[in-house]
PDB file of C-alpha atoms in Angstrom:
ATOM      1  CA  ARG T  10      76.007 -30.889 179.735  1.00 71.00           C
ATOM      2  CA  LEU T  11      78.873 -31.993 177.271  1.00 65.00           C
ATOM      3  CA  ARG T  12      77.963 -35.674 177.309  1.00 70.00           C
ATOM      4  CA  ASN T  13      74.261 -34.399 177.322  1.00 74.00           C
ATOM      5  CA  ILE T  14      75.050 -33.565 173.409  1.00 73.00           C
ATOM      6  CA  GLY T  15      77.108 -35.937 172.800  1.00 70.00           C
ATOM      7  CA  PHE T  16      80.909 -35.079 173.825  1.00 63.00           C
ATOM      8  CA  GLU T  17      82.876 -37.658 174.035  1.00 59.00           C
ATOM      9  CA  PHE T  18      85.817 -37.333 176.694  1.00 57.00           C
ATOM     10  CA  ASP T  19      88.139 -39.824 175.457  1.00 58.00           C
ATOM     11  CA  LEU T  20      88.281 -40.445 172.053  1.00 55.00           C
ATOM     12  CA  GLY T  21      90.790 -42.991 172.864  1.00 56.00           C
ATOM     13  CA  GLY T  22      93.799 -41.361 172.988  1.00 59.00           C
ATOM     14  CA  ALA T  23      95.577 -43.274 175.761  1.00 65.00           C
ATOM     15  CA  VAL T  24      94.739 -46.057 173.838  1.00 69.00           C
ATOM     16  CA  TRP T  25      96.487 -44.746 170.111  1.00 75.00           C
ATOM     17  CA  TRP T  26      99.768 -43.479 172.738  1.00 80.00           C
ATOM     18  CA  GLU T  27     100.153 -46.764 173.797  1.00 87.00           C
ATOM     19  CA  GLU T  28     100.081 -48.373 169.956  1.00 89.00           C
ATOM     20  CA  ARG T  29     102.090 -45.782 168.969  1.00 92.00           C
ATOM     21  CA  TRP T  30     104.662 -46.163 172.058  1.00 94.00           C
ATOM     22  CA  ASP T  31     104.452 -49.814 170.867  1.00 96.00           C
ATOM     23  CA  ALA T  32     105.408 -49.511 167.710  1.00 96.00           C
ATOM     24  CA  GLN T  33     108.042 -47.223 168.375  1.00 97.00           C
ATOM     25  CA  TYR T  34     109.732 -49.277 170.598  1.00 98.00           C
ATOM     26  CA  ASP T  35     109.321 -52.432 168.106  1.00 97.00           C
ATOM     27  CA  LYS T  36     111.304 -50.040 165.366  1.00 97.00           C
ATOM     28  CA  LEU T  37     114.018 -49.497 168.547  1.00 97.00           C
ATOM     29  CA  LEU T  38     113.894 -53.804 168.510  1.00 97.00           C
ATOM     30  CA  ALA T  39     115.231 -53.398 165.176  1.00 96.00           C
ATOM     31  CA  TYR T  40     117.470 -50.591 165.199  1.00 94.00           C
ATOM     32  CA  LYS T  41     119.078 -52.484 167.785  1.00 93.00           C
ATOM     33  CA  GLU T  42     119.057 -55.886 166.055  1.00 93.00           C
ATOM     34  CA  ALA T  43     121.259 -53.510 162.788  1.00 90.00           C
ATOM     35  CA  HIS T  44     123.503 -51.646 164.728  1.00 85.00           C
ATOM     36  CA  GLY T  45     124.162 -52.921 168.036  1.00 88.00           C
ATOM     37  CA  ASP T  46     122.548 -50.065 170.081  1.00 88.00           C
ATOM     38  CA  CYS T  47     119.590 -47.722 171.084  1.00 93.00           C
ATOM     39  CA  ASN T  48     121.524 -44.501 170.240  1.00 88.00           C
ATOM     40  CA  VAL T  49     119.687 -43.927 166.963  1.00 90.00           C
ATOM     41  CA  THR T  50     120.616 -40.687 164.898  1.00 84.00           C
ATOM     42  CA  GLU T  51     118.431 -38.157 163.095  1.00 83.00           C
ATOM     43  CA  ASP T  52     120.304 -39.590 160.027  1.00 81.00           C
ATOM     44  CA  ARG T  53     119.647 -43.552 160.129  1.00 86.00           C
ATOM     45  CA  ASP T  54     116.054 -42.712 160.894  1.00 91.00           C
ATOM     46  CA  THR T  55     114.596 -39.172 162.001  1.00 91.00           C
ATOM     47  CA  ASP T  56     111.235 -40.334 164.050  1.00 94.00           C
ATOM     48  CA  LEU T  57     112.950 -42.930 165.735  1.00 96.00           C
ATOM     49  CA  ALA T  58     115.884 -40.552 166.658  1.00 93.00           C
ATOM     50  CA  LYS T  59     113.303 -38.087 168.586  1.00 93.00           C
ATOM     51  CA  TRP T  60     111.238 -40.821 169.857  1.00 96.00           C
ATOM     52  CA  VAL T  61     114.784 -41.830 171.093  1.00 96.00           C
ATOM     53  CA  GLN T  62     114.910 -38.778 172.555  1.00 92.00           C
ATOM     54  CA  ASN T  63     111.725 -37.900 174.289  1.00 94.00           C
ATOM     55  CA  GLN T  64     111.867 -41.117 175.986  1.00 96.00           C
ATOM     56  CA  ARG T  65     115.290 -40.140 177.717  1.00 93.00           C
ATOM     57  CA  ARG T  66     113.652 -36.546 178.567  1.00 91.00           C
ATOM     58  CA  TYR T  67     110.383 -37.961 180.157  1.00 93.00           C
ATOM     59  CA  HIS T  68     113.168 -40.179 182.146  1.00 93.00           C
ATOM     60  CA  LYS T  69     114.191 -37.275 183.490  1.00 90.00           C
ATOM     61  CA  ARG T  70     111.824 -35.096 184.065  1.00 91.00           C
ATOM     62  CA  ASP T  71     110.026 -38.892 185.571  1.00 91.00           C
ATOM     63  CA  THR T  72     106.999 -38.444 183.343  1.00 92.00           C
ATOM     64  CA  LEU T  73     107.680 -42.356 181.406  1.00 93.00           C
ATOM     65  CA  SER T  74     105.429 -45.021 183.151  1.00 93.00           C
ATOM     66  CA  ASP T  75     107.720 -47.277 185.465  1.00 94.00           C
ATOM     67  CA  GLU T  76     106.642 -50.129 182.558  1.00 95.00           C
ATOM     68  CA  HIS T  77     107.925 -48.072 179.540  1.00 96.00           C
ATOM     69  CA  ALA T  78     111.409 -47.679 181.375  1.00 96.00           C
ATOM     70  CA  GLU T  79     111.910 -51.026 182.472  1.00 96.00           C
ATOM     71  CA  ARG T  80     111.288 -52.165 178.421  1.00 97.00           C
ATOM     72  CA  LEU T  81     113.893 -49.773 177.605  1.00 97.00           C
ATOM     73  CA  ARG T  82     116.431 -50.925 180.531  1.00 95.00           C
ATOM     74  CA  ASN T  83     115.821 -54.795 179.664  1.00 96.00           C
ATOM     75  CA  ILE T  84     117.442 -54.018 175.861  1.00 95.00           C
ATOM     76  CA  GLY T  85     119.717 -52.491 176.890  1.00 91.00           C
ATOM     77  CA  PHE T  86     118.843 -48.494 176.225  1.00 94.00           C
ATOM     78  CA  GLU T  87     120.898 -45.621 178.318  1.00 89.00           C
ATOM     79  CA  PHE T  88     119.111 -42.646 179.589  1.00 89.00           C
ATOM     80  CA  ASP T  89     122.609 -40.966 180.432  1.00 83.00           C
ATOM     81  CA  LEU T  90     123.888 -40.924 177.360  1.00 73.00           C
ATOM     82  CA  GLY T  91     126.906 -39.261 179.024  1.00 66.00           C
ATOM     83  CA  ALA T  92     127.627 -41.650 180.124  1.00 62.00           C
ATOM     84  CA  VAL T  93     128.284 -44.330 177.555  1.00 59.00           C
ATOM     85  CA  VAL T  94     129.818 -42.121 174.940  1.00 58.00           C
ATOM     86  CA  GLY T  95     132.884 -40.390 174.387  1.00 67.00           C
ATOM     87  CA  ARG T  96     133.461 -36.659 173.767  1.00 67.00           C
ATOM     88  CA  GLU T  97     133.177 -36.770 169.930  1.00 73.00           C
ATOM     89  CA  GLU T  98     129.480 -38.965 170.321  1.00 77.00           C
ATOM     90  CA  ARG T  99     128.614 -36.628 172.799  1.00 78.00           C
ATOM     91  CA  TRP T 100     128.956 -34.289 170.228  1.00 83.00           C
ATOM     92  CA  GLU T 101     127.214 -35.440 168.049  1.00 84.00           C
ATOM     93  CA  VAL T 102     124.002 -36.775 169.656  1.00 83.00           C
ATOM     94  CA  HIS T 103     124.057 -32.553 171.087  1.00 86.00           C
ATOM     95  CA  TYR T 104     124.081 -32.365 167.122  1.00 89.00           C
ATOM     96  CA  ASP T 105     121.146 -34.221 165.901  1.00 88.00           C
ATOM     97  CA  GLU T 106     119.212 -32.948 169.253  1.00 87.00           C
ATOM     98  CA  LEU T 107     119.767 -30.066 168.327  1.00 90.00           C
ATOM     99  CA  ALA T 108     118.441 -30.503 164.179  1.00 89.00           C
ATOM    100  CA  LEU T 109     115.682 -32.397 165.610  1.00 88.00           C
ATOM    101  CA  TYR T 110     114.693 -28.933 167.624  1.00 88.00           C
ATOM    102  CA  GLU T 111     115.972 -27.141 164.342  1.00 90.00           C
ATOM    103  CA  LYS T 112     113.019 -28.715 162.318  1.00 89.00           C
ATOM    104  CA  GLU T 113     110.212 -28.660 165.311  1.00 87.00           C
ATOM    105  CA  HIS T 114     110.381 -25.293 166.267  1.00 88.00           C
ATOM    106  CA  ALA T 115     112.435 -23.373 163.473  1.00 91.00           C
ATOM    107  CA  ASN T 116     115.298 -21.570 164.609  1.00 89.00           C
ATOM    108  CA  CYS T 117     118.263 -23.504 167.124  1.00 91.00           C
ATOM    109  CA  ASN T 118     117.681 -21.310 170.883  1.00 91.00           C
ATOM    110  CA  VAL T 119     116.565 -24.045 172.886  1.00 90.00           C
ATOM    111  CA  THR T 120     115.277 -22.892 176.094  1.00 87.00           C
ATOM    112  CA  LYS T 121     116.609 -24.304 179.267  1.00 86.00           C
ATOM    113  CA  VAL T 122     112.068 -26.022 180.146  1.00 85.00           C
ATOM    114  CA  TRP T 123     113.026 -27.384 176.477  1.00 81.00           C
ATOM    115  CA  SER T 124     116.494 -29.453 177.148  1.00 83.00           C
ATOM    116  CA  ALA T 125     118.777 -28.266 179.876  1.00 82.00           C
ATOM    117  CA  LYS T 126     122.246 -29.687 178.917  1.00 82.00           C
ATOM    118  CA  LEU T 127     121.102 -29.373 174.886  1.00 86.00           C
ATOM    119  CA  SER T 128     121.154 -25.174 175.945  1.00 86.00           C
ATOM    120  CA  LYS T 129     123.658 -25.712 177.636  1.00 85.00           C
ATOM    121  CA  TRP T 130     125.785 -27.416 175.210  1.00 84.00           C
ATOM    122  CA  VAL T 131     124.100 -24.981 172.406  1.00 89.00           C
ATOM    123  CA  GLN T 132     125.747 -22.054 174.320  1.00 87.00           C
ATOM    124  CA  ASN T 133     128.476 -23.487 174.592  1.00 83.00           C
ATOM    125  CA  GLN T 134     129.549 -23.455 170.724  1.00 86.00           C
TER     126      GLN T 134
END
């Protein structure tokens, strides 16, 4: 019935999503060229840092497409920061993630559903 009144089920959402992903990926390539890694911090680029954090979250939840995961791996993207950064850097990464969370949610009460690691880190502070 919805089609009968001209309802559009897909307003190009999938196309928009891919275009945005590709644009952020290109920004990440430029970041890596300038900084030597893919560990974007909020103080350098808030939007890109949030996107990078989301890619790690999607990968952990197994919702990142195989194609996107492969493209990221091909440029040296690390999905598990714990494997590549030391304690101080890990603290900074968690701090940046918390700052992004606070901007989005107006609080620092990170739930385990949002990010179990970040939630645990917050509890340990």
